[in-house]
Coordinates of C-alpha atoms and ligand atoms in Angstrom, one line a residue:
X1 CA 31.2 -12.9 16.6
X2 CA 32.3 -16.3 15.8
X3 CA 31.1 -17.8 12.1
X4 CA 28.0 -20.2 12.0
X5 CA 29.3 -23.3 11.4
X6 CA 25.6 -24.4 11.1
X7 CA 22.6 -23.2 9.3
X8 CA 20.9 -20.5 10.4
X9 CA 17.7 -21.7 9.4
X10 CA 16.8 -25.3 10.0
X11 CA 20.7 -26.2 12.1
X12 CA 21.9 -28.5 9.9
X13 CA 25.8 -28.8 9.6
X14 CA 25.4 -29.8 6.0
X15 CA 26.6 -26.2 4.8
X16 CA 28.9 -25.4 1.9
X17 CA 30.4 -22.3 0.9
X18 CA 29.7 -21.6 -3.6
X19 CA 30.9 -18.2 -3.4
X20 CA 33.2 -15.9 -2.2
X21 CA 34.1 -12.1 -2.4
X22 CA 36.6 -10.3 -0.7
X23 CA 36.8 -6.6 0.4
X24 CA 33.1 -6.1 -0.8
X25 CA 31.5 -2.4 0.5
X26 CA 29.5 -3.2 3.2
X27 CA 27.0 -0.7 2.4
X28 CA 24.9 -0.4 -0.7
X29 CA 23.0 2.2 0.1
X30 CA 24.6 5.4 1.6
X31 CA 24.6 9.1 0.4
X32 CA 27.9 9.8 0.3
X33 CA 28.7 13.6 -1.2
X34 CA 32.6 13.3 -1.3
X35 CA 34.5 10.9 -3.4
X36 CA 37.3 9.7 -1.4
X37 CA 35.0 9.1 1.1
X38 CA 33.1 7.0 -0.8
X39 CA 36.2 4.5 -2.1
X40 CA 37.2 4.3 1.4
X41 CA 33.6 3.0 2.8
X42 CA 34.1 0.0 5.5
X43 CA 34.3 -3.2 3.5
X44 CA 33.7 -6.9 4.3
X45 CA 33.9 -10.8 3.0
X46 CA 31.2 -12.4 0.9
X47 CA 31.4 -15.7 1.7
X48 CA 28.0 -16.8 0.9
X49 CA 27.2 -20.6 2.7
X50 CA 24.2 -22.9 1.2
X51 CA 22.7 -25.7 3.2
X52 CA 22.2 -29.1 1.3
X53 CA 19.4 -29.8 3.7
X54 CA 16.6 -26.4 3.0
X55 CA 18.2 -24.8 0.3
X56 CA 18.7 -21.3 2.3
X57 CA 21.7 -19.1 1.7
X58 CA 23.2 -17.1 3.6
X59 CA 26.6 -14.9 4.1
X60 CA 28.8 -16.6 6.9
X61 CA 31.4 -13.8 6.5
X62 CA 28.5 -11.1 7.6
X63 CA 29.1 -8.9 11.0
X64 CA 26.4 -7.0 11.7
X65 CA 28.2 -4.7 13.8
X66 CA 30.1 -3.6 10.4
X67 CA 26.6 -2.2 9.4
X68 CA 25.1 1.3 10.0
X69 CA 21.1 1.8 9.0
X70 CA 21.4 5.5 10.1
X71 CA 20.0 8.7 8.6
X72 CA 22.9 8.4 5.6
X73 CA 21.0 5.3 4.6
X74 CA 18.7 5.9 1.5
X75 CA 16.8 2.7 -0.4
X76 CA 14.1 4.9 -1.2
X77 CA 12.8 3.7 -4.9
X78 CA 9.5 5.4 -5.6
X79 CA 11.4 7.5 -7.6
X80 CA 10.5 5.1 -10.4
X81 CA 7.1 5.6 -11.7
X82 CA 7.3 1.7 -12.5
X83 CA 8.1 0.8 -8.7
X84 CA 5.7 3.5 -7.5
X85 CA 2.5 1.4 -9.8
X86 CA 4.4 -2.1 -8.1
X87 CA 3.7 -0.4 -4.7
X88 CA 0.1 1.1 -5.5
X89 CA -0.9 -2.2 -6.8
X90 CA 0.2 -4.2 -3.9
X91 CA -1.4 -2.0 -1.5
X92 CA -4.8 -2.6 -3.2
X93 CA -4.2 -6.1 -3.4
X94 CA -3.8 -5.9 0.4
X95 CA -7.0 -3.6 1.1
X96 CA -9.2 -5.0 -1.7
X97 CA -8.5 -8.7 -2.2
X98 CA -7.2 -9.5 1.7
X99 CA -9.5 -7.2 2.9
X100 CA -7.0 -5.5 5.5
X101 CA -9.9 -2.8 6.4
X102 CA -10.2 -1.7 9.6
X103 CA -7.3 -3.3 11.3
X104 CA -4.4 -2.4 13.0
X105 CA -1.3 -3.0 11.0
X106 CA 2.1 -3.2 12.1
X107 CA 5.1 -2.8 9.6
X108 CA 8.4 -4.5 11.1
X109 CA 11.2 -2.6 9.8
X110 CA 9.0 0.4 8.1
X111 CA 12.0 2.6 7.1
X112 CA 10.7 5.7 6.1
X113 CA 7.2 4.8 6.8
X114 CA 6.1 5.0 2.9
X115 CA 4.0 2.0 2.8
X116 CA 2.5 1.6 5.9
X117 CA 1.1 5.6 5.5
X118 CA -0.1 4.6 2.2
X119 CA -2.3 1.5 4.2
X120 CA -3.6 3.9 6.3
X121 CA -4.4 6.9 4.2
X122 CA -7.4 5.2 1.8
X123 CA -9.5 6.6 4.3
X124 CA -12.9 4.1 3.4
X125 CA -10.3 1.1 4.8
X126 CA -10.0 2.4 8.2
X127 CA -6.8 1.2 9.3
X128 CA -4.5 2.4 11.8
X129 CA -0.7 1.6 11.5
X130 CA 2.0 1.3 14.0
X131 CA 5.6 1.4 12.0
X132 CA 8.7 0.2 13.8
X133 CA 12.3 0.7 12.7
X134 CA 15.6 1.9 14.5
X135 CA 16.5 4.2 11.5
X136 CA 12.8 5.7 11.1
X137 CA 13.4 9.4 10.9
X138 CA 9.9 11.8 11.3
X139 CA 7.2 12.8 13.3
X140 CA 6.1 9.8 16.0
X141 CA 2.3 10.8 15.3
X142 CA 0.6 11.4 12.3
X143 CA -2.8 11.9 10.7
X144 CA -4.5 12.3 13.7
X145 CA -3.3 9.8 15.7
X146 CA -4.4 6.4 13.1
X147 CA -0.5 6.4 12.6
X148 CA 2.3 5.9 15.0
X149 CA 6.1 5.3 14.5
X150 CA 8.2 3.4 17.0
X151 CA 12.5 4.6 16.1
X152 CA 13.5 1.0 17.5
X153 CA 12.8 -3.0 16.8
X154 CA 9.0 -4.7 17.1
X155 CA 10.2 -7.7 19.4
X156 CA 8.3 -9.7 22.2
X157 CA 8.2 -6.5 24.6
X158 CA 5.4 -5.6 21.8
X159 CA 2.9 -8.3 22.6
X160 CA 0.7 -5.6 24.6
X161 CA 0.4 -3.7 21.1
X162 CA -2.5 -5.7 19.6
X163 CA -2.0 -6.7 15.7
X164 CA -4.2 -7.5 13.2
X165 CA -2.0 -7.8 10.4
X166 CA 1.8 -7.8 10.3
X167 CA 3.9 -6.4 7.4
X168 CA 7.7 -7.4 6.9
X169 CA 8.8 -6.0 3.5
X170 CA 12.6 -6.5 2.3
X171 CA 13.9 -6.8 5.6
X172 CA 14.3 -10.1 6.3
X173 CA 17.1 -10.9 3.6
X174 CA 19.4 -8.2 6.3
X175 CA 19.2 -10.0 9.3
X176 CA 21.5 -12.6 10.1
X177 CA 19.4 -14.3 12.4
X178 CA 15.8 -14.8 10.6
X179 CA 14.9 -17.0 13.3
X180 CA 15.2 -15.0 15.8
X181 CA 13.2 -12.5 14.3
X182 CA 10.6 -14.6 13.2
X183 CA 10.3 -15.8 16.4
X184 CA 10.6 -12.3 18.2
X185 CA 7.1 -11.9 15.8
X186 CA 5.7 -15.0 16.9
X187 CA 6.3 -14.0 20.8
X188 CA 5.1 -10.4 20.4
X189 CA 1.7 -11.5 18.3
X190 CA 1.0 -14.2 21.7
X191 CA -2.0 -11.6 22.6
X192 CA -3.4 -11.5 18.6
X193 CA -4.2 -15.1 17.6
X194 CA -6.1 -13.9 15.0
X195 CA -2.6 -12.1 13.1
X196 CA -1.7 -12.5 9.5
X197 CA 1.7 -11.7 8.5
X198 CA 2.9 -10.9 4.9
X199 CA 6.3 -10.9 4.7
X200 CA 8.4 -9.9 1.0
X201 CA 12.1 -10.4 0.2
X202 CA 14.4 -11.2 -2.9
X203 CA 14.0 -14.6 -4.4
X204 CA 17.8 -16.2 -4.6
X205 CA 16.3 -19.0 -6.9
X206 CA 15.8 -16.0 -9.3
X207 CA 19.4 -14.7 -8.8
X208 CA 21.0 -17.8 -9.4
X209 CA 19.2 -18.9 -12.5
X210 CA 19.3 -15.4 -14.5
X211 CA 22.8 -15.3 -12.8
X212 CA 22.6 -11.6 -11.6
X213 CA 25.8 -11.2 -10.5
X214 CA 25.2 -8.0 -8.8
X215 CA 22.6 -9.6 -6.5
X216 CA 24.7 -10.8 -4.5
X217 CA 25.6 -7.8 -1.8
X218 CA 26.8 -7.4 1.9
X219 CA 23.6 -5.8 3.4
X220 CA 21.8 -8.6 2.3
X221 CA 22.8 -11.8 4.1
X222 CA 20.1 -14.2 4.4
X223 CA 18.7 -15.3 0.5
X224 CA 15.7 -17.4 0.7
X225 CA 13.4 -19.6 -1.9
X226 CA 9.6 -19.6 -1.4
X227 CA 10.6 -23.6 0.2
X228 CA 13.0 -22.1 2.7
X229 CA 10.8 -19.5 3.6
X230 CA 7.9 -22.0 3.9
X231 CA 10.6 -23.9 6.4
X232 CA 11.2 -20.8 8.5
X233 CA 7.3 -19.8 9.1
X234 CA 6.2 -22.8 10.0
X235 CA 9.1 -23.8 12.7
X236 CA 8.6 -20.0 14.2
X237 CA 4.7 -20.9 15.0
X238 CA 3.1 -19.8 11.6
X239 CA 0.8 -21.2 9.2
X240 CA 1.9 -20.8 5.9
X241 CA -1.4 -19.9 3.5
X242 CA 0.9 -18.9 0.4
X243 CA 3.9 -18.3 -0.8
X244 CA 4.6 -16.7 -4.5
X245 CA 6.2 -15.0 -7.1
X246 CA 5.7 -10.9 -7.5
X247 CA 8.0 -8.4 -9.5
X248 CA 8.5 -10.3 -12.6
X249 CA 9.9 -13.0 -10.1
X250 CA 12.7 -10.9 -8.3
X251 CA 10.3 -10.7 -4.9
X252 CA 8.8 -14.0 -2.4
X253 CA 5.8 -13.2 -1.2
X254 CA 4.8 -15.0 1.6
X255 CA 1.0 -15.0 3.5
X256 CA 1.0 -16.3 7.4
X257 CA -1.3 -16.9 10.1
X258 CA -0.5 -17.2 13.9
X259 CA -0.5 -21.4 14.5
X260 CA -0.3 -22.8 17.5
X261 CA -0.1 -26.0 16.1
X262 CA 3.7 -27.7 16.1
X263 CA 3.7 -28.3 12.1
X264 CA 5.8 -31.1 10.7
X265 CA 8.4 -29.0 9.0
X266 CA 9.8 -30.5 5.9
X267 CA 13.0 -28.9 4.4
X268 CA 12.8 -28.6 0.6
X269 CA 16.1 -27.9 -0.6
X270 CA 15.1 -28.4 -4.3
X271 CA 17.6 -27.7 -6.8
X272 CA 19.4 -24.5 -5.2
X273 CA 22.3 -26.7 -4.4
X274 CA 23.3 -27.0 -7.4
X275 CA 22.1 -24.1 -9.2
X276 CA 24.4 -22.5 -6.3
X277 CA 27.7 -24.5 -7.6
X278 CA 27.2 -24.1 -11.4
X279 CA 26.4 -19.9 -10.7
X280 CA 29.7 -20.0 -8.3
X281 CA 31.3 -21.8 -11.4
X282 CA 30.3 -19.1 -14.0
X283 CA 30.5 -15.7 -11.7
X284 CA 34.3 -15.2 -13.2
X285 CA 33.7 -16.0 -16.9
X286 CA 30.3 -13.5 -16.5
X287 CA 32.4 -11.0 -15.0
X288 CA 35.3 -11.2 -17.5
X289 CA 32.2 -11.1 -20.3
X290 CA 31.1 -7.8 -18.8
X291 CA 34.8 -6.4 -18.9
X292 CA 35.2 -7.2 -22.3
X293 CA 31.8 -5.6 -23.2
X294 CA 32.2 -2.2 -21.8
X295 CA 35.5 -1.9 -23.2
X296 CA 34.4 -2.7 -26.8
X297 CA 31.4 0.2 -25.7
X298 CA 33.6 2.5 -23.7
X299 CA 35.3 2.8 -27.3
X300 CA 32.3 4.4 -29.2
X301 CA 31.4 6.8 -26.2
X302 CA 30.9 7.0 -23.0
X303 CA 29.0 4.2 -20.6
X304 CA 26.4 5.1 -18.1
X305 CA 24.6 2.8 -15.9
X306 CA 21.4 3.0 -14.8
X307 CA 20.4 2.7 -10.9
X308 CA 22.5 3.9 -7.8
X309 CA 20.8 1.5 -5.7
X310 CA 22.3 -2.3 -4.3
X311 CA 22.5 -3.3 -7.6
X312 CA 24.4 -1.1 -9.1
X313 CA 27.2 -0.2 -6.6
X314 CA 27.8 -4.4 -6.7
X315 CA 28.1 -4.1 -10.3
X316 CA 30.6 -1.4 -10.4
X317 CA 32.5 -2.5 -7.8
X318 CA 32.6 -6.2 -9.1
X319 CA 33.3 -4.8 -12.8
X320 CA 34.7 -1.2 -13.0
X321 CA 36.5 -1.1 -9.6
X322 CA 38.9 1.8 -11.2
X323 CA 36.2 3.7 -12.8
X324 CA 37.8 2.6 -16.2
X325 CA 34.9 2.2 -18.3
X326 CA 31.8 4.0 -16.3
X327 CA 31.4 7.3 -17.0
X328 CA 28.9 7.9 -14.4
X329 CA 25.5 6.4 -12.6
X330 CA 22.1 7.5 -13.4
X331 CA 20.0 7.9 -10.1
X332 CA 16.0 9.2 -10.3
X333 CA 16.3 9.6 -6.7
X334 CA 17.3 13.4 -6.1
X335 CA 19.1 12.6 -2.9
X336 CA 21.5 10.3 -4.4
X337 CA 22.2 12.9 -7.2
X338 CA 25.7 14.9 -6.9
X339 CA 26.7 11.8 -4.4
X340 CA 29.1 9.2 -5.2
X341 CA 28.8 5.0 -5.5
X342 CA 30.1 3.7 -2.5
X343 CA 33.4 1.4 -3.2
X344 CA 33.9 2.8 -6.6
X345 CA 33.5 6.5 -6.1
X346 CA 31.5 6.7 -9.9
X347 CA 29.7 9.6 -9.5
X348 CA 25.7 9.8 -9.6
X349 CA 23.9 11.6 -12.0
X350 CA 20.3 12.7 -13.1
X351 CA 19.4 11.1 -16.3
X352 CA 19.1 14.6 -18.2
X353 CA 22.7 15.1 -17.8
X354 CA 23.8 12.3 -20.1
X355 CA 23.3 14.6 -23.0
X356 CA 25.9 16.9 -21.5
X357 CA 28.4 14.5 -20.3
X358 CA 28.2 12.5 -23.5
X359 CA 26.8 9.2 -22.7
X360 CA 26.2 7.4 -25.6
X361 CA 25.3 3.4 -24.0
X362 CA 23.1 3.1 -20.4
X363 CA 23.5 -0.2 -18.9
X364 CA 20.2 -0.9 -17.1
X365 CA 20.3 -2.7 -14.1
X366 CA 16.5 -4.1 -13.5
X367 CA 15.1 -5.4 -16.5
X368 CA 11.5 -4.1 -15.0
X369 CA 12.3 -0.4 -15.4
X370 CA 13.3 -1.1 -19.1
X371 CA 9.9 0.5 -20.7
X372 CA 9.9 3.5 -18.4
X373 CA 13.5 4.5 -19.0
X374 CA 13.5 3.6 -23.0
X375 CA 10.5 6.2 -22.7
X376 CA 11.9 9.0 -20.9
X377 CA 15.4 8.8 -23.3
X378 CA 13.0 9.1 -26.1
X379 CA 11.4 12.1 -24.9
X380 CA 14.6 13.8 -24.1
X381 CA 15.7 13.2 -27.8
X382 CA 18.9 11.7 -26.2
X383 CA 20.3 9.0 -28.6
X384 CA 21.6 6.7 -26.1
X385 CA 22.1 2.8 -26.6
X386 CA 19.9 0.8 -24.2
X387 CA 21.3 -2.7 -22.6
X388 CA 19.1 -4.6 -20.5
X389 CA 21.4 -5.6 -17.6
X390 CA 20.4 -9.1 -17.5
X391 CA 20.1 -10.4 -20.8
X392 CA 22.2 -13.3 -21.2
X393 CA 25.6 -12.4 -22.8
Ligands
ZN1 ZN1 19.2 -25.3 6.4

C-alpha cells in the first residue's frame, strides 16, 4: 500500500508529519499467555501526519494488513465499575433523552455485542438490534430473535436492512479510510432517510493538550477533533445536530441525521496545528521525565502500573522497554490476568497481588478510574503510593 500523500479526510496536500515512532507494537490489545511471544509481537512506524487545512491526524506509516482483530483481541473494559456507570449512563441517555424506543438499531463495529444487548434488553424500550463486526464471536440470534449479530462489515450491501438509528462507538479512530466508511453508512442507510447516527471516538485535541504520551498507538490511526469530525459527516451526506465532549473530555460524541442536502463543508483546523508541533516538541523531554521518575520510585519499592489496556502497553513500551523499572501491570479484566504486555513482555496482574509481589507505587493510567482504584487499595489495607498518570510532571 503506498503512503497517502494527501489527507485522508478533506484531500488537501497541506499535510505535515509532528511525530514519529519507530518499531511501535502494532497491537494494543492481545491476550498473549507466553512472554517471548509477547516481545516479539509484529511491530510498525508511527508516523502520525496533521493537515493544516481540517486539523485531522492521522498515522501515514499505518498498514492495515499488519493488523489482526481476531478472537485474541480483548478491549473489553467493563471490568471497571467506573466505565461500567459511563456505559449505563450513556445508554439511558440514548433511551430516555433521544428517545431510541422502539427502533431498530444497528451497531457498526459491535465487538462483543455489550452495548448494543444492553439497548435492547430494557425491555419497556422495545428495540431490536442488529450488531455487525468481523471479529464478533457468539450466538448469531439472541433473546428471541430482537437481536441479531452479523461476524462481517455493515457496508452498502446493507441498505435492505432498514435503520432507525446507527451506533459507531470507538471504531472509527482504526480505520484508515474514515471516508470510506462513512460513506459505506451513508450508502447502506439510502432506504432509512429517517436514520440518526451517533458515532464516539478519542478526542486528539485532548491528547495533545494534557500531552498523554501514551495516546498515541498503532491500532488507532485516524485522531479527530469535534471540527474534523463535523467535516467528515457533513461531506459523507450527514447533518451534523451535535458534536461534544463525554468522559471527562477523553471521548467526541457526535449526533447525525441522514441529509440529502450537499452542505457547504467548512474545514476548521483550529489550533491542532500547532498544538501538534509544540506536543511533538515536548514528547522526548516528557519521556525522559517519566524515566527519571520511576527510577527515583523503582528505588523505594517496586512500581506497578495500572491498566493493560492501549494505554498502558504504549506507556511501557515508550518508557520501560527492558522491563527496568515495572514490576508488573495491574489488569481488572480476568482475561488479561496471567498474560503478558505486548512489546514489553511486563507481566499482568490482578490488583490483590501487589501485596504479595511487593508493589509499593501504582501508576494510574486514566485519571477517571482514580476514585475507584484509591478505594479498592484502601479496602485491601495495601499501602500503595497512588500517581495519577496524567498529572503534569
Ligand atoms: Zn484535511
Amino acid at each position: 500500500m503506498s503512503k497517502n500523500n494527501n489527507c485522508p479526510l478533506c484531500g488537501s496536500a497541506s499535510i505535515r508529519i509532528f511525530l514519529t515512532r519507530r518499531k511501535v507494537p502494532v497491537h494494543q490489545n492481545l491476550l498473549i499467555r507466553d512472554r517471548e511471544r509477547a516481545t516479539k509481537i509484529a511491530r510498525g512506524d508511527l508516523e502520525l501526519a496533521v493537515c493544516e487545512k481540517c486539523g485531522f491526524i492521522f498515522n501515514q506509516g499505518f498498514r492495515l494488513s499488519e493488523l489482526r482483530y481476531g478472537e485474541e483481541y480483548d478491549n473489553t473494559q467493563t471490568h471497571s465499575p467506573f466505565f461500567a456507570e459511563y456505559i449505563s449512563n450513556l445508554i439511558d441517555y440514548l433511551i430516555f433523552e433521544k428517545k431510541v424506543q422502539n427502533c431498530r438499531v444497528l451497531e457498526v463495529g459491535c465487538g462483543k455485542g455489550l452495548f448494543l444487548r444492553k439497548m435492547v434488553e430494557i425491555e419497556d424500550a422495545g428495540n431490536s438490534g442488529y450488531g455487525f463486526d468481523p471479529s464478533y464471536n457468539g450466538p448469531e440470534v439472541e433473546l428471541e430473535g430482537r437481536l441479531q449479530f452479523a461476524k462481517r462489515y455493515y457496508g452498502p450491501d446493507c441498505a435492505g436492512i432498514s435503520a432507525d438509528v446507527v451506533i459507531c462507538r470507538h471504531v472509527i479512530e482504526h480505520v484508515p479510510d474514515p471516508m470510506g466508511l462513512l460513506h459505506s453508512i451513508r450508502q447502506a442507510l439510502i432506504n432509512s432517510p429517517q436514520a440518526r447516527v451517533f458515532v464516539e471516538t478519542p478526542c486528539v485535541g485532548w491528547i495533545l493538550r494534557k500531552r498523554v504520551i501514551w495516546d498515541f498507538f498503532y491500532e488507532h490511526c485516524s485522531y479527530f477533533t469535534a471540527g474534523s469530525l463535523t467535516t467528515a459527516f457533513a461531506a459523507s451526506g450527514f447533518h451534523v445536530e451535535d458534536a461534544r465532549h463525554l468522559f471527562g473530555g477523553q471521548y467526541l460524541w457526535l449526533e447525525a441525521k441522514v441529509s440529502n442536502l450537499k452542505p457547504a463543508v467548512i474545514r476548521t483546523p483550529a489550533s491542532i496545528p500547532q498544538l501538534a508541533t509544540r506536543y511533538a516538541r515536548l514528547e522526548n523531554d516528557m519521556k525522559t521525565c517519566w524515566q527519571i521518575k520511576l527510577k527515583k520510585l523503582a528505588g523505594k519499592g517496586k512500581i506497578a502500573i495500572w491498566g493493560a489496556g492501549a494505554k498502558g502497553v504504549t506507556f511501557a513500551n515508550l518508557i520501560d522497554p527492558a522491563c527496568e523499572w515495572i514490576d508488573c501491570v495491574v489488569d481488572l479484566n480476568p482475561q488479561k490476568q496471567g498474560c503478558y504486555l505486548p512489546g514489553t513482555g511486563h507481566p499482568i496482574v490482578n490488583y490483590q497481588d501487589l501485596g504479595k509481589r511487593g508493589v509499593t507505587t501504582t501508576i494510574l493510567m486514566n485519571p477517571n478510574y482514580h476514585a475507584e482504584i484509591k478505594l479498592l487499595l484502601q479496602k485491601s489495607k495495601f499501602k500503595i503510593n497512588l500517581f495519577t498518570g496524567s498529572q503534569e510532571l
